mmCIF file of C-alpha atoms in Angstrom:
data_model
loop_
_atom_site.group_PDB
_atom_site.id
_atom_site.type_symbol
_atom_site.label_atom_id
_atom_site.label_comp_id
_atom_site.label_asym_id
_atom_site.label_seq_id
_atom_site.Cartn_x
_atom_site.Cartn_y
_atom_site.Cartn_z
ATOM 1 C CA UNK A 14 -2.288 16.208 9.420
ATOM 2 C CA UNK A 15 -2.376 13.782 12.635
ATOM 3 C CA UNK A 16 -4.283 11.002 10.394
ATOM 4 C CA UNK A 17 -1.638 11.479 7.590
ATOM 5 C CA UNK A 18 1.618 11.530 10.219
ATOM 6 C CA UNK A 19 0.378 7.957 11.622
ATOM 7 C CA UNK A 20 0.712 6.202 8.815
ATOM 8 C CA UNK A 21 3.607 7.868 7.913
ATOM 9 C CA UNK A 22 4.765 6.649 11.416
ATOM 10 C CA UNK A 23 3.391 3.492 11.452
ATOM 11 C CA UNK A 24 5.224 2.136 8.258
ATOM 12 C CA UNK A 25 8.496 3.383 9.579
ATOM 13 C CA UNK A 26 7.815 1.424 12.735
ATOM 14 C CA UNK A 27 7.052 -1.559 10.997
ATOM 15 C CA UNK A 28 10.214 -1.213 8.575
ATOM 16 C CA UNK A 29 8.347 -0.482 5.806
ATOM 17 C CA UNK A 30 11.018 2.700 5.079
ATOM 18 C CA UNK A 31 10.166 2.920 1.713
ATOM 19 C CA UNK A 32 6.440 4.137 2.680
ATOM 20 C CA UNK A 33 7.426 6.576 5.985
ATOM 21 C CA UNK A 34 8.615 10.208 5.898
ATOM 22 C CA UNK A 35 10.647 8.967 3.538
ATOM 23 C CA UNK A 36 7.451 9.725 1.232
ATOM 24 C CA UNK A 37 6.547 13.144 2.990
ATOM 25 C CA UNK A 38 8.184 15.569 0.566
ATOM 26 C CA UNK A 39 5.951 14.111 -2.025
ATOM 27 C CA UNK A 40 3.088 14.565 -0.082
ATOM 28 C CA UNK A 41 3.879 18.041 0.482
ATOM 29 C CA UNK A 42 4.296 18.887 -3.511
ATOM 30 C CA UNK A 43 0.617 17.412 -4.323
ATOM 31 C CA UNK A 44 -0.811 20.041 -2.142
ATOM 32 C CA UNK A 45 1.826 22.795 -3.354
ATOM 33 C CA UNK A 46 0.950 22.255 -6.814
ATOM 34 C CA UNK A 47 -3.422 22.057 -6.568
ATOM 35 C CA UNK A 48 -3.398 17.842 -7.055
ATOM 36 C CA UNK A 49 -4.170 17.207 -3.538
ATOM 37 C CA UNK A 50 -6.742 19.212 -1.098
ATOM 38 C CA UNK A 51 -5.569 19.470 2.348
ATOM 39 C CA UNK A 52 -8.801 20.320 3.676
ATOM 40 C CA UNK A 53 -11.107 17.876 1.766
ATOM 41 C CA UNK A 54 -15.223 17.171 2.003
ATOM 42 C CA UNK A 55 -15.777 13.776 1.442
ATOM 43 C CA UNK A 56 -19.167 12.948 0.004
ATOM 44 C CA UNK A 57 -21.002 9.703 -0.424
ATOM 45 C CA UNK A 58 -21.924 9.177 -4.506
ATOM 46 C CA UNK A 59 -23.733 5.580 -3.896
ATOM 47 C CA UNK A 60 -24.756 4.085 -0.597
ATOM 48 C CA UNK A 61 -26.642 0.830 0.402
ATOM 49 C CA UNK A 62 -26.949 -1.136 3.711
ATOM 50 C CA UNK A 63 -23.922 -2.819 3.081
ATOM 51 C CA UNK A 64 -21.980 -0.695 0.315
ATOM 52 C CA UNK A 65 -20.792 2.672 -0.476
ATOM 53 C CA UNK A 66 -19.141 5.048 -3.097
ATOM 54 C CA UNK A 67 -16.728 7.744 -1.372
ATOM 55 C CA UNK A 68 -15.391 10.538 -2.920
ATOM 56 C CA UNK A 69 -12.461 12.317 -1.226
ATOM 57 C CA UNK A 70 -12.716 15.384 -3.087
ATOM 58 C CA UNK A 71 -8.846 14.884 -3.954
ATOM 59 C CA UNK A 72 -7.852 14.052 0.240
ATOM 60 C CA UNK A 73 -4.746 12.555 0.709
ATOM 61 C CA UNK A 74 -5.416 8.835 0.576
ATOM 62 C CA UNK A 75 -3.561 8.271 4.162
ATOM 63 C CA UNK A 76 -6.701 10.519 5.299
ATOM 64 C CA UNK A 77 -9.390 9.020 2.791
ATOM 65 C CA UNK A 78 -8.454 5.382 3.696
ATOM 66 C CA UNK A 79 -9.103 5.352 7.035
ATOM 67 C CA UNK A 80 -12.235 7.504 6.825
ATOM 68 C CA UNK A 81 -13.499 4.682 4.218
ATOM 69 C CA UNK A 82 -12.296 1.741 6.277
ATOM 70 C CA UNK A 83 -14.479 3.720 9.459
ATOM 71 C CA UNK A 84 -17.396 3.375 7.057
ATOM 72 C CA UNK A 85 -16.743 -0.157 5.739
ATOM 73 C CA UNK A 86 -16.948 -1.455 10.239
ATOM 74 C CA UNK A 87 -20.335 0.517 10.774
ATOM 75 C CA UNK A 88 -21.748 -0.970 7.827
ATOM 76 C CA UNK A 89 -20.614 -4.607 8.661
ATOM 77 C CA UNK A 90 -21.807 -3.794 12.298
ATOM 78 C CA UNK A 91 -25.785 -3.903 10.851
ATOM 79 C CA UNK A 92 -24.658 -6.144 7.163
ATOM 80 C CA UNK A 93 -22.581 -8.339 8.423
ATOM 81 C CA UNK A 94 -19.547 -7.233 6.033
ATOM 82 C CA UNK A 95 -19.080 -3.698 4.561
ATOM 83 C CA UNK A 96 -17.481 -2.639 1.360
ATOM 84 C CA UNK A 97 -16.483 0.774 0.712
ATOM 85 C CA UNK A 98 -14.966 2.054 -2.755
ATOM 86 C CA UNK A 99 -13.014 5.238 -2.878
ATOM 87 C CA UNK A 100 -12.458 7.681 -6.051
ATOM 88 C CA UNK A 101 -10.712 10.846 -6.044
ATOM 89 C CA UNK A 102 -8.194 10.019 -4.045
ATOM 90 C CA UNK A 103 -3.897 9.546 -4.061
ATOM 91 C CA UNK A 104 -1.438 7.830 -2.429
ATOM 92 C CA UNK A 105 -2.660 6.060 0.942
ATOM 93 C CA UNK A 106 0.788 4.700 2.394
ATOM 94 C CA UNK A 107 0.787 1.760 3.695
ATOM 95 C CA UNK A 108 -2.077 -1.010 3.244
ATOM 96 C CA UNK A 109 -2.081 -3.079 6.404
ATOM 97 C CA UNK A 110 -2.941 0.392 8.355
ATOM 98 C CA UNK A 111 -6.076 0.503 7.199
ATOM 99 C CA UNK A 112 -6.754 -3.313 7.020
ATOM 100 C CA UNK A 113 -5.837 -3.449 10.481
ATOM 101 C CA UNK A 114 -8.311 -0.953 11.698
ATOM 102 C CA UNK A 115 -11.192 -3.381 11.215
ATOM 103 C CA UNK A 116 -9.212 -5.609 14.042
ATOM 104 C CA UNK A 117 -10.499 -4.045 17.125
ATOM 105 C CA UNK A 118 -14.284 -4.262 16.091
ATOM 106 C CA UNK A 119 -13.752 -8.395 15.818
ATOM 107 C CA UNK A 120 -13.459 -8.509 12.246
ATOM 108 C CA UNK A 121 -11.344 -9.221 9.055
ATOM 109 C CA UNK A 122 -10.052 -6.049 7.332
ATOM 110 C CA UNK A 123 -9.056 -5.764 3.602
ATOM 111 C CA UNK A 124 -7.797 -2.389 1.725
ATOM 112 C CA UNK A 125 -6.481 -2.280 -1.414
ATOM 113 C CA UNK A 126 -5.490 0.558 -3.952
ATOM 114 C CA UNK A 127 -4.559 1.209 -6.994
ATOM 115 C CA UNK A 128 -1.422 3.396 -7.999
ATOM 116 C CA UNK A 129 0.940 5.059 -9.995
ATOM 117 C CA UNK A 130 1.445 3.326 -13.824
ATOM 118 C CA UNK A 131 5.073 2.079 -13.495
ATOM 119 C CA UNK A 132 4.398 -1.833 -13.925
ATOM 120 C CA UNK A 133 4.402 -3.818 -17.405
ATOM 121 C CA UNK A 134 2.324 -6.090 -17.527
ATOM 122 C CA UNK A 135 3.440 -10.003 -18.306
ATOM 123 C CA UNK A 136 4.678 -9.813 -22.037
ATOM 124 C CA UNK A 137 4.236 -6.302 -22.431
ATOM 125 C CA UNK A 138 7.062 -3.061 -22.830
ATOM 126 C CA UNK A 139 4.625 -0.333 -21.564
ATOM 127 C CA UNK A 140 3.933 0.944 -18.248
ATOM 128 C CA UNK A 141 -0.155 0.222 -17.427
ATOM 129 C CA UNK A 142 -0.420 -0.954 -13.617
ATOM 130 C CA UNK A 143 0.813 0.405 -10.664
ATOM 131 C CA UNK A 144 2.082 -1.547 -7.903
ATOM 132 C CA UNK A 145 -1.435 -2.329 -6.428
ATOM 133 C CA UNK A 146 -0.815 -3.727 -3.297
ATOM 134 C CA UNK A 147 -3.340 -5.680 -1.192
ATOM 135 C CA UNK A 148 -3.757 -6.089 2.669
ATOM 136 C CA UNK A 149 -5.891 -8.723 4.520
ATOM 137 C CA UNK A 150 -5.735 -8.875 8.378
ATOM 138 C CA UNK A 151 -7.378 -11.260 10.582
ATOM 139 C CA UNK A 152 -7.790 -11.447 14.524
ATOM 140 C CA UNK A 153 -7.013 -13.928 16.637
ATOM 141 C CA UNK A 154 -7.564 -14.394 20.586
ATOM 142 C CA UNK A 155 -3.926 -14.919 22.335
ATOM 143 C CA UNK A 156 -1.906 -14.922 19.347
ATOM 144 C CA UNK A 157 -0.770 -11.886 17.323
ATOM 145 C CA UNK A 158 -2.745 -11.189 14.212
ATOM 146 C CA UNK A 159 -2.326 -12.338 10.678
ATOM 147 C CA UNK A 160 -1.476 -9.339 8.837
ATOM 148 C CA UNK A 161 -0.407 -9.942 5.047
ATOM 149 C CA UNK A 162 0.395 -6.876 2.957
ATOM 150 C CA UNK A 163 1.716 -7.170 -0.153
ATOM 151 C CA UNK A 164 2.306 -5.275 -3.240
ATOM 152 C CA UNK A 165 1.315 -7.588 -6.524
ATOM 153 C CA UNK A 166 4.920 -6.493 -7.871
ATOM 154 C CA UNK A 167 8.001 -8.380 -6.948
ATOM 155 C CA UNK A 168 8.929 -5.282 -5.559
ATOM 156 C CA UNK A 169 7.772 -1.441 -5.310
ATOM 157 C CA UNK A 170 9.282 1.868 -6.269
ATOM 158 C CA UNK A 171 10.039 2.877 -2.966
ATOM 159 C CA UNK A 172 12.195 0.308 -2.303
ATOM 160 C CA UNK A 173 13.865 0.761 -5.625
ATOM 161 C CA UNK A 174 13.905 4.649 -4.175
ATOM 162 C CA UNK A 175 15.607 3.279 -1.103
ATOM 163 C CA UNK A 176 18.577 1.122 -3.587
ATOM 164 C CA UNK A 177 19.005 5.191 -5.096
ATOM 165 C CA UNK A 178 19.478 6.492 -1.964
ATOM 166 C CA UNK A 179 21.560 3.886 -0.955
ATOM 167 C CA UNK A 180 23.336 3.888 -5.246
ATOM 168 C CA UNK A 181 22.996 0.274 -4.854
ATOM 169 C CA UNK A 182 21.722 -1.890 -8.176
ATOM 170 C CA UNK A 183 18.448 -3.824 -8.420
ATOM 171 C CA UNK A 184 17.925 -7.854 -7.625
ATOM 172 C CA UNK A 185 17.244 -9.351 -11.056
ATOM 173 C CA UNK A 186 13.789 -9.765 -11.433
ATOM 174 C CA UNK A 187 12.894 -6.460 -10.045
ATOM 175 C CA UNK A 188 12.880 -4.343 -13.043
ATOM 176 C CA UNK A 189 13.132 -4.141 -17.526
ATOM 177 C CA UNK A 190 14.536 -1.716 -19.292
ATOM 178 C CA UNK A 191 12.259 0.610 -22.147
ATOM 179 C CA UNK A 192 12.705 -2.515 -24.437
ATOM 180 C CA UNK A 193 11.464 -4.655 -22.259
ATOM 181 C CA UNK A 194 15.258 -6.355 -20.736
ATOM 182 C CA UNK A 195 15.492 -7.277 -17.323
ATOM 183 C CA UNK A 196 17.716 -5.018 -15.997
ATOM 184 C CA UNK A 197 19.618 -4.197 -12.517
ATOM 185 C CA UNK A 198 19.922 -0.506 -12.842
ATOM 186 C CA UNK A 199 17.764 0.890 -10.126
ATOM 187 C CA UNK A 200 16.526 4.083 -11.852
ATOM 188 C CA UNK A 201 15.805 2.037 -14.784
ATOM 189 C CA UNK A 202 12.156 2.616 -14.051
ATOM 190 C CA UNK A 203 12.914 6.711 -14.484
ATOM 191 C CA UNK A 204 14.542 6.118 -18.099
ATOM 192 C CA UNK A 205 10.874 5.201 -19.092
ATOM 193 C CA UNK A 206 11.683 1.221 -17.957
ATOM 194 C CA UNK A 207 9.162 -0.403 -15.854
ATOM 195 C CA UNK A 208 8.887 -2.499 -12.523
ATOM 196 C CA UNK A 209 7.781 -6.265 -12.990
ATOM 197 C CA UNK A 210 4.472 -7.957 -12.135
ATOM 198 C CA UNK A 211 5.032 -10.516 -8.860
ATOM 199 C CA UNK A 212 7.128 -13.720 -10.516
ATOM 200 C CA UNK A 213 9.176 -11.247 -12.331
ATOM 201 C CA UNK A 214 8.911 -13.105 -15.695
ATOM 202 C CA UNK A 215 6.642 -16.095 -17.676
ATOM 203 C CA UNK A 216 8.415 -18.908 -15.977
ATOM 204 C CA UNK A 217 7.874 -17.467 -12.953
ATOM 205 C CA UNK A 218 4.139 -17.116 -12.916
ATOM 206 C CA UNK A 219 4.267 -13.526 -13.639
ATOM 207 C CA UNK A 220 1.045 -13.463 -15.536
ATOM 208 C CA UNK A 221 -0.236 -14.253 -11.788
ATOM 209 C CA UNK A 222 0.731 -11.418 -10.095
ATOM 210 C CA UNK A 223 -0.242 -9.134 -13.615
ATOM 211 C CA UNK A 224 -3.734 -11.023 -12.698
ATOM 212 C CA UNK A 225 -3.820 -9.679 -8.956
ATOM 213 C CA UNK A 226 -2.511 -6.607 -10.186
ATOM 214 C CA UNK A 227 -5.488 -6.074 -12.584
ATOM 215 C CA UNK A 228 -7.767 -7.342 -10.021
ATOM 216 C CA UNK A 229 -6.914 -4.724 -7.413
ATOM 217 C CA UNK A 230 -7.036 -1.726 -10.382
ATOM 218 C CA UNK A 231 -10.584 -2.779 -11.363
ATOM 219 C CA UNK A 232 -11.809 -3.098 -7.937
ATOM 220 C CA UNK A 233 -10.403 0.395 -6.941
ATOM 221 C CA UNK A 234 -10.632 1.903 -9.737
ATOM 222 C CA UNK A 235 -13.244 0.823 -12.514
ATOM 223 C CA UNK A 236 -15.696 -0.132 -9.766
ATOM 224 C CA UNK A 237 -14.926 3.253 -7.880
ATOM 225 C CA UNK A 238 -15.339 5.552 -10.620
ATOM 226 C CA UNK A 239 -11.233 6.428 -10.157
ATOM 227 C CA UNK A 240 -8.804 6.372 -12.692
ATOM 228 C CA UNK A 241 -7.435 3.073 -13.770
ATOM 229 C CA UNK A 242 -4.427 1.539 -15.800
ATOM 230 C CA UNK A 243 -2.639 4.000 -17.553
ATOM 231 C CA UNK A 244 -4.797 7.434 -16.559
ATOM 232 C CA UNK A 245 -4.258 6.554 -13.027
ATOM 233 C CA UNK A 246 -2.049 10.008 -11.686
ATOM 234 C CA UNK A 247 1.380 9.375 -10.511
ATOM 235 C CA UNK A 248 2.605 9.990 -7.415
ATOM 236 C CA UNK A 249 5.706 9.714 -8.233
ATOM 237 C CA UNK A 250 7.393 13.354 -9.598
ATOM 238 C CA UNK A 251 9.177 12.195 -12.284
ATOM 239 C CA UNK A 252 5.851 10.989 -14.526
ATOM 240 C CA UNK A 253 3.830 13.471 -15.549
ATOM 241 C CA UNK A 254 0.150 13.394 -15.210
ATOM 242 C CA UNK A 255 -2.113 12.031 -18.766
ATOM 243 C CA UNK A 256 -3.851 14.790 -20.634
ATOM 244 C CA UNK A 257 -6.880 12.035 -20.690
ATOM 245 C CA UNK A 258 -9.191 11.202 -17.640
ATOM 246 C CA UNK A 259 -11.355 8.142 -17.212
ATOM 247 C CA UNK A 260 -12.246 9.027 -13.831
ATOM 248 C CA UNK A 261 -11.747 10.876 -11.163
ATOM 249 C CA UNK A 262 -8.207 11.129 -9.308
ATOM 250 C CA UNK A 263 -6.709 7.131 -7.798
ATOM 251 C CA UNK A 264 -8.963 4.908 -5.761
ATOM 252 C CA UNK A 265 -8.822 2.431 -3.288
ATOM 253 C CA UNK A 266 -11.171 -0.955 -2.112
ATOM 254 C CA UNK A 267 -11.415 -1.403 1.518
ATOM 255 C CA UNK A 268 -13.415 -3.884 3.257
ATOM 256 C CA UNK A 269 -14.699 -5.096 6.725
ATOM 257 C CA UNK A 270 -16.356 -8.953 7.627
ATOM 258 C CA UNK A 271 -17.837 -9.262 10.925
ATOM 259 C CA UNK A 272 -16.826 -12.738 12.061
ATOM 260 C CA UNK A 273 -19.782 -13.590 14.071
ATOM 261 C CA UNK A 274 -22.015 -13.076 10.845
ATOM 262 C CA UNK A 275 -20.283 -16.187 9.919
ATOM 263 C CA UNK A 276 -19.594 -18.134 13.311
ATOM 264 C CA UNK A 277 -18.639 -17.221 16.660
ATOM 265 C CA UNK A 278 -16.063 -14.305 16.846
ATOM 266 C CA UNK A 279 -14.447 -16.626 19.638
ATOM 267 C CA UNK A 280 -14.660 -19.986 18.299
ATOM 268 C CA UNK A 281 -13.188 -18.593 15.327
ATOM 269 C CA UNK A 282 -10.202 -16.944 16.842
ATOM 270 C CA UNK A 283 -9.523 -20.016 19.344
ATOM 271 C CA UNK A 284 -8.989 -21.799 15.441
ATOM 272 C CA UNK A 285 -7.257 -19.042 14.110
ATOM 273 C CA UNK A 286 -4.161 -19.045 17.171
ATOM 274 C CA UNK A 287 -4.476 -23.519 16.164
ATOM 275 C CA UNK A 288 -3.553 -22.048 12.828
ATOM 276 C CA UNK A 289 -0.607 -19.403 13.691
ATOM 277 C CA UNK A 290 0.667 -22.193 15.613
ATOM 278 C CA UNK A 291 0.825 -24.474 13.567
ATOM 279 C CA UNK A 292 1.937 -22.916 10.950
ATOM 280 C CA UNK A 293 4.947 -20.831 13.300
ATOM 281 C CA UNK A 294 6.103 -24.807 14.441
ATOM 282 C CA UNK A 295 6.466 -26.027 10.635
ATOM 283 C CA UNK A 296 10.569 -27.123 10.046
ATOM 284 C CA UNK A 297 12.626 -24.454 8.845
ATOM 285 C CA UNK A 298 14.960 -25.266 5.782
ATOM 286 C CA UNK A 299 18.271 -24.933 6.202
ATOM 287 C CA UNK A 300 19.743 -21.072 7.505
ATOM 288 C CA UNK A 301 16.569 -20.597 8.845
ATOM 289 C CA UNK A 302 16.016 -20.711 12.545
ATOM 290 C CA UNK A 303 11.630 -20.745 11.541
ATOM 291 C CA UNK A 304 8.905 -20.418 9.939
ATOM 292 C CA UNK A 305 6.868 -16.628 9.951
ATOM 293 C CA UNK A 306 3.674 -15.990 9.255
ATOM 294 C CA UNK A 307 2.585 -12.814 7.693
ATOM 295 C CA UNK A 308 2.631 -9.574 10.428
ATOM 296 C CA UNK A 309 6.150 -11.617 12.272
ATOM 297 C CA UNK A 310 8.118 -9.634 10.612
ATOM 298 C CA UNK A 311 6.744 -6.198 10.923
ATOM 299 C CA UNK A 312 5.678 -6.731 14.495
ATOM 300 C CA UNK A 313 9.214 -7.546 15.553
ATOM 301 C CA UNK A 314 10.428 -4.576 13.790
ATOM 302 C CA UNK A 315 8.008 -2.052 15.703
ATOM 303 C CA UNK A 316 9.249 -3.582 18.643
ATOM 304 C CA UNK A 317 12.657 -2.680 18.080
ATOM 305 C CA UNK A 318 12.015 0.875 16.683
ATOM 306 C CA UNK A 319 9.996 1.649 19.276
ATOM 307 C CA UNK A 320 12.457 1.763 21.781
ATOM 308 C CA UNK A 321 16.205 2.419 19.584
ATOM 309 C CA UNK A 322 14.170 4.855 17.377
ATOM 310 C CA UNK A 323 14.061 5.238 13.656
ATOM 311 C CA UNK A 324 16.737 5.453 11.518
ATOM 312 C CA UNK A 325 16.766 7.779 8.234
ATOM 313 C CA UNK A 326 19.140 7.500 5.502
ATOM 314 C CA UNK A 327 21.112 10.814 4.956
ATOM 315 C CA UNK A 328 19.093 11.711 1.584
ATOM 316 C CA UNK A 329 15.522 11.413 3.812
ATOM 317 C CA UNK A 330 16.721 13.987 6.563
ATOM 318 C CA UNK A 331 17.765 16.434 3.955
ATOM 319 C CA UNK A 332 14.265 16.375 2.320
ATOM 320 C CA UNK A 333 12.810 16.866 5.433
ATOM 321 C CA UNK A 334 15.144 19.623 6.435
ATOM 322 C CA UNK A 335 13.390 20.995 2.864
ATOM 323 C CA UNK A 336 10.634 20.486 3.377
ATOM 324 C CA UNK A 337 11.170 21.952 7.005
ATOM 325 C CA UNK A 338 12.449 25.524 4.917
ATOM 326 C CA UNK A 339 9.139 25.585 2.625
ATOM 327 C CA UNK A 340 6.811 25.521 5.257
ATOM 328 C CA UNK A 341 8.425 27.173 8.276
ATOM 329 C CA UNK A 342 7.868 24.301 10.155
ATOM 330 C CA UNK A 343 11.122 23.902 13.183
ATOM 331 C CA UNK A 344 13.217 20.857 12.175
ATOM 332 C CA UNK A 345 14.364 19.589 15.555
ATOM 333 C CA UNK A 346 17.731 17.414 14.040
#
């Protein structure tokens, strides 16, 4: 329950709303209804020097992911990197907790997962991805790490959930109707419509972020021994699980490369602050006052929250007053 609450925490820190407590009620129902095991053993199905197969025996994912990543930093300690696969798994939260785990060991951290089907891919009117994020983070010596995390949709459901909550409409671009029409009606996804790949359409290069979509699903997935495309379970409540399995609950990919194995850990993070700086002084366009690179933004955020607090939307304190009730757990308002 600790393991699970800090990511919660963390990604409403960092401003990532859409993946904090915002997310715990449906967290709570995969345990009240059998999907998820709150007390999992996790047991190794293929193991060598510098690889391994984890099961989660249906964990949480916020408590598989970070066991896996654990794994993934002892094995790069003797391999030089370490890759760990993940099947029976759910929902992990968000990506760049677990990437950025492999910081404090001196080395690069990547997680990625694979996730609900609510994405069409380029061209196509059915739902057969989810949003399959993808997190790299990278040390450096004075500067702040490079933390990208990114979904390979232009955007995810939970900030679609956010636009309900809020009964704003959708950005064009974000989502298609179920005949395949761009639409801007945020629940459009719920009337069996279906987010878009990154690029949002042809033109666009949306056939690239279909491609790093797919990419992430095989790796977590097809190469775990989880679920993939289609058959991977929702999260979300309002799909219902497929009769048909092709593996074994969702599955993530999470990764660890010990920069010495490749040159000095300092040398290499005296080039990587060169980098951040340079790339932080590059001119601003117009209405912007500068450049970011990725982690700015969520850094600054955490910051902020971390002294003014976090704010939740009306909608997220009344699920948590629910979910409060169901458990007899105090809710201190």
């Amino acid at each position: 329950a600790a393991q699970a609450a800090a990511v919660l925490l963390a990604a409403d820190l960092r401003g990532i709303d859409s993946h904090g407590v915002a997310r715990l009620k449906n967290y709570v129902r995969l345990i009240e209804i059998g999907r998820a095991n709150p007390a999992p053993r996790m047991t190794v199905e293929h193991e060598t020097p510098g690889t391994a197969t984890l099961d989660a025996d249906r964990a949480l994912g916020l408590v598989a992911a970070p066991r896996a990543m654990a794994m993934a930093v002892e094995k790069a300690k003797t391999a030089g990197t370490g890759w760990v696969a993940v099947n029976n798994s759910h929902h992990f939260g968000i990506a760049s907790y677990h990437a950025t785990l492999a910081l404090r060991h001196d080395m690069v951290g990547l997680a990625m997962t694979n996730a609900s089907p609510l994405v069409a891919p380029t061209f196509s009117r059915d739902r057969m991805l989810g949003t399959n994020p993808i997190s790299v983070a990278v040390p450096a010596a004075t500067q702040p790490p490079f933390v990208m995390d990114m979904a390979t949709t232009t955007a995810t459901n939970g900030k679609l959930e956010i636009l309900q909550r809020k009964n704003l409409p959708a950005p064009p671009g974000w989502v298609q109707d179920s005949d395949g029409v761009v639409t801007t009606d945020c629940r459009a996804v719920e009337k069996k419509g279906a987010l878009l790949p990154l690029g949002s359409d042809y033109e666009h290069g949306s056939y690239k972020g279909y491609c790093l979509g797919a990419m992430v699903d095989i790796l977590s997935a097809v190469l775990s021994g989880a679920n993939y495309g289609p058959w991977a379970p929702p999260f979300v409540a309002f799909l219902n699980p497929s009769d048909q399995r092709v593996g074994k609950g969702i599955g993530h990919f999470l990764g660890a490369i010990r920069i010495d194995a490749f040159r000095p850990a300092g040398e290499f993070k005296r080039h990587m602050d060169n980098w951040i700086a340079a790339f932080r002084a590059a001119g601003a366009v117009q209405g912007r006052e500068r450049v970011v690179i990725p982690g700015d933004p969520e850094r600054e955020m955490e910051s902020i929250r971390a002294k003014e607090g976090i704010p939740l939307l009306p909608p997220v304190i009344r699920d948590l007053e629910e979910v409060a009730r169901k458990t007899g757990v105090p809710f201190d308002a």
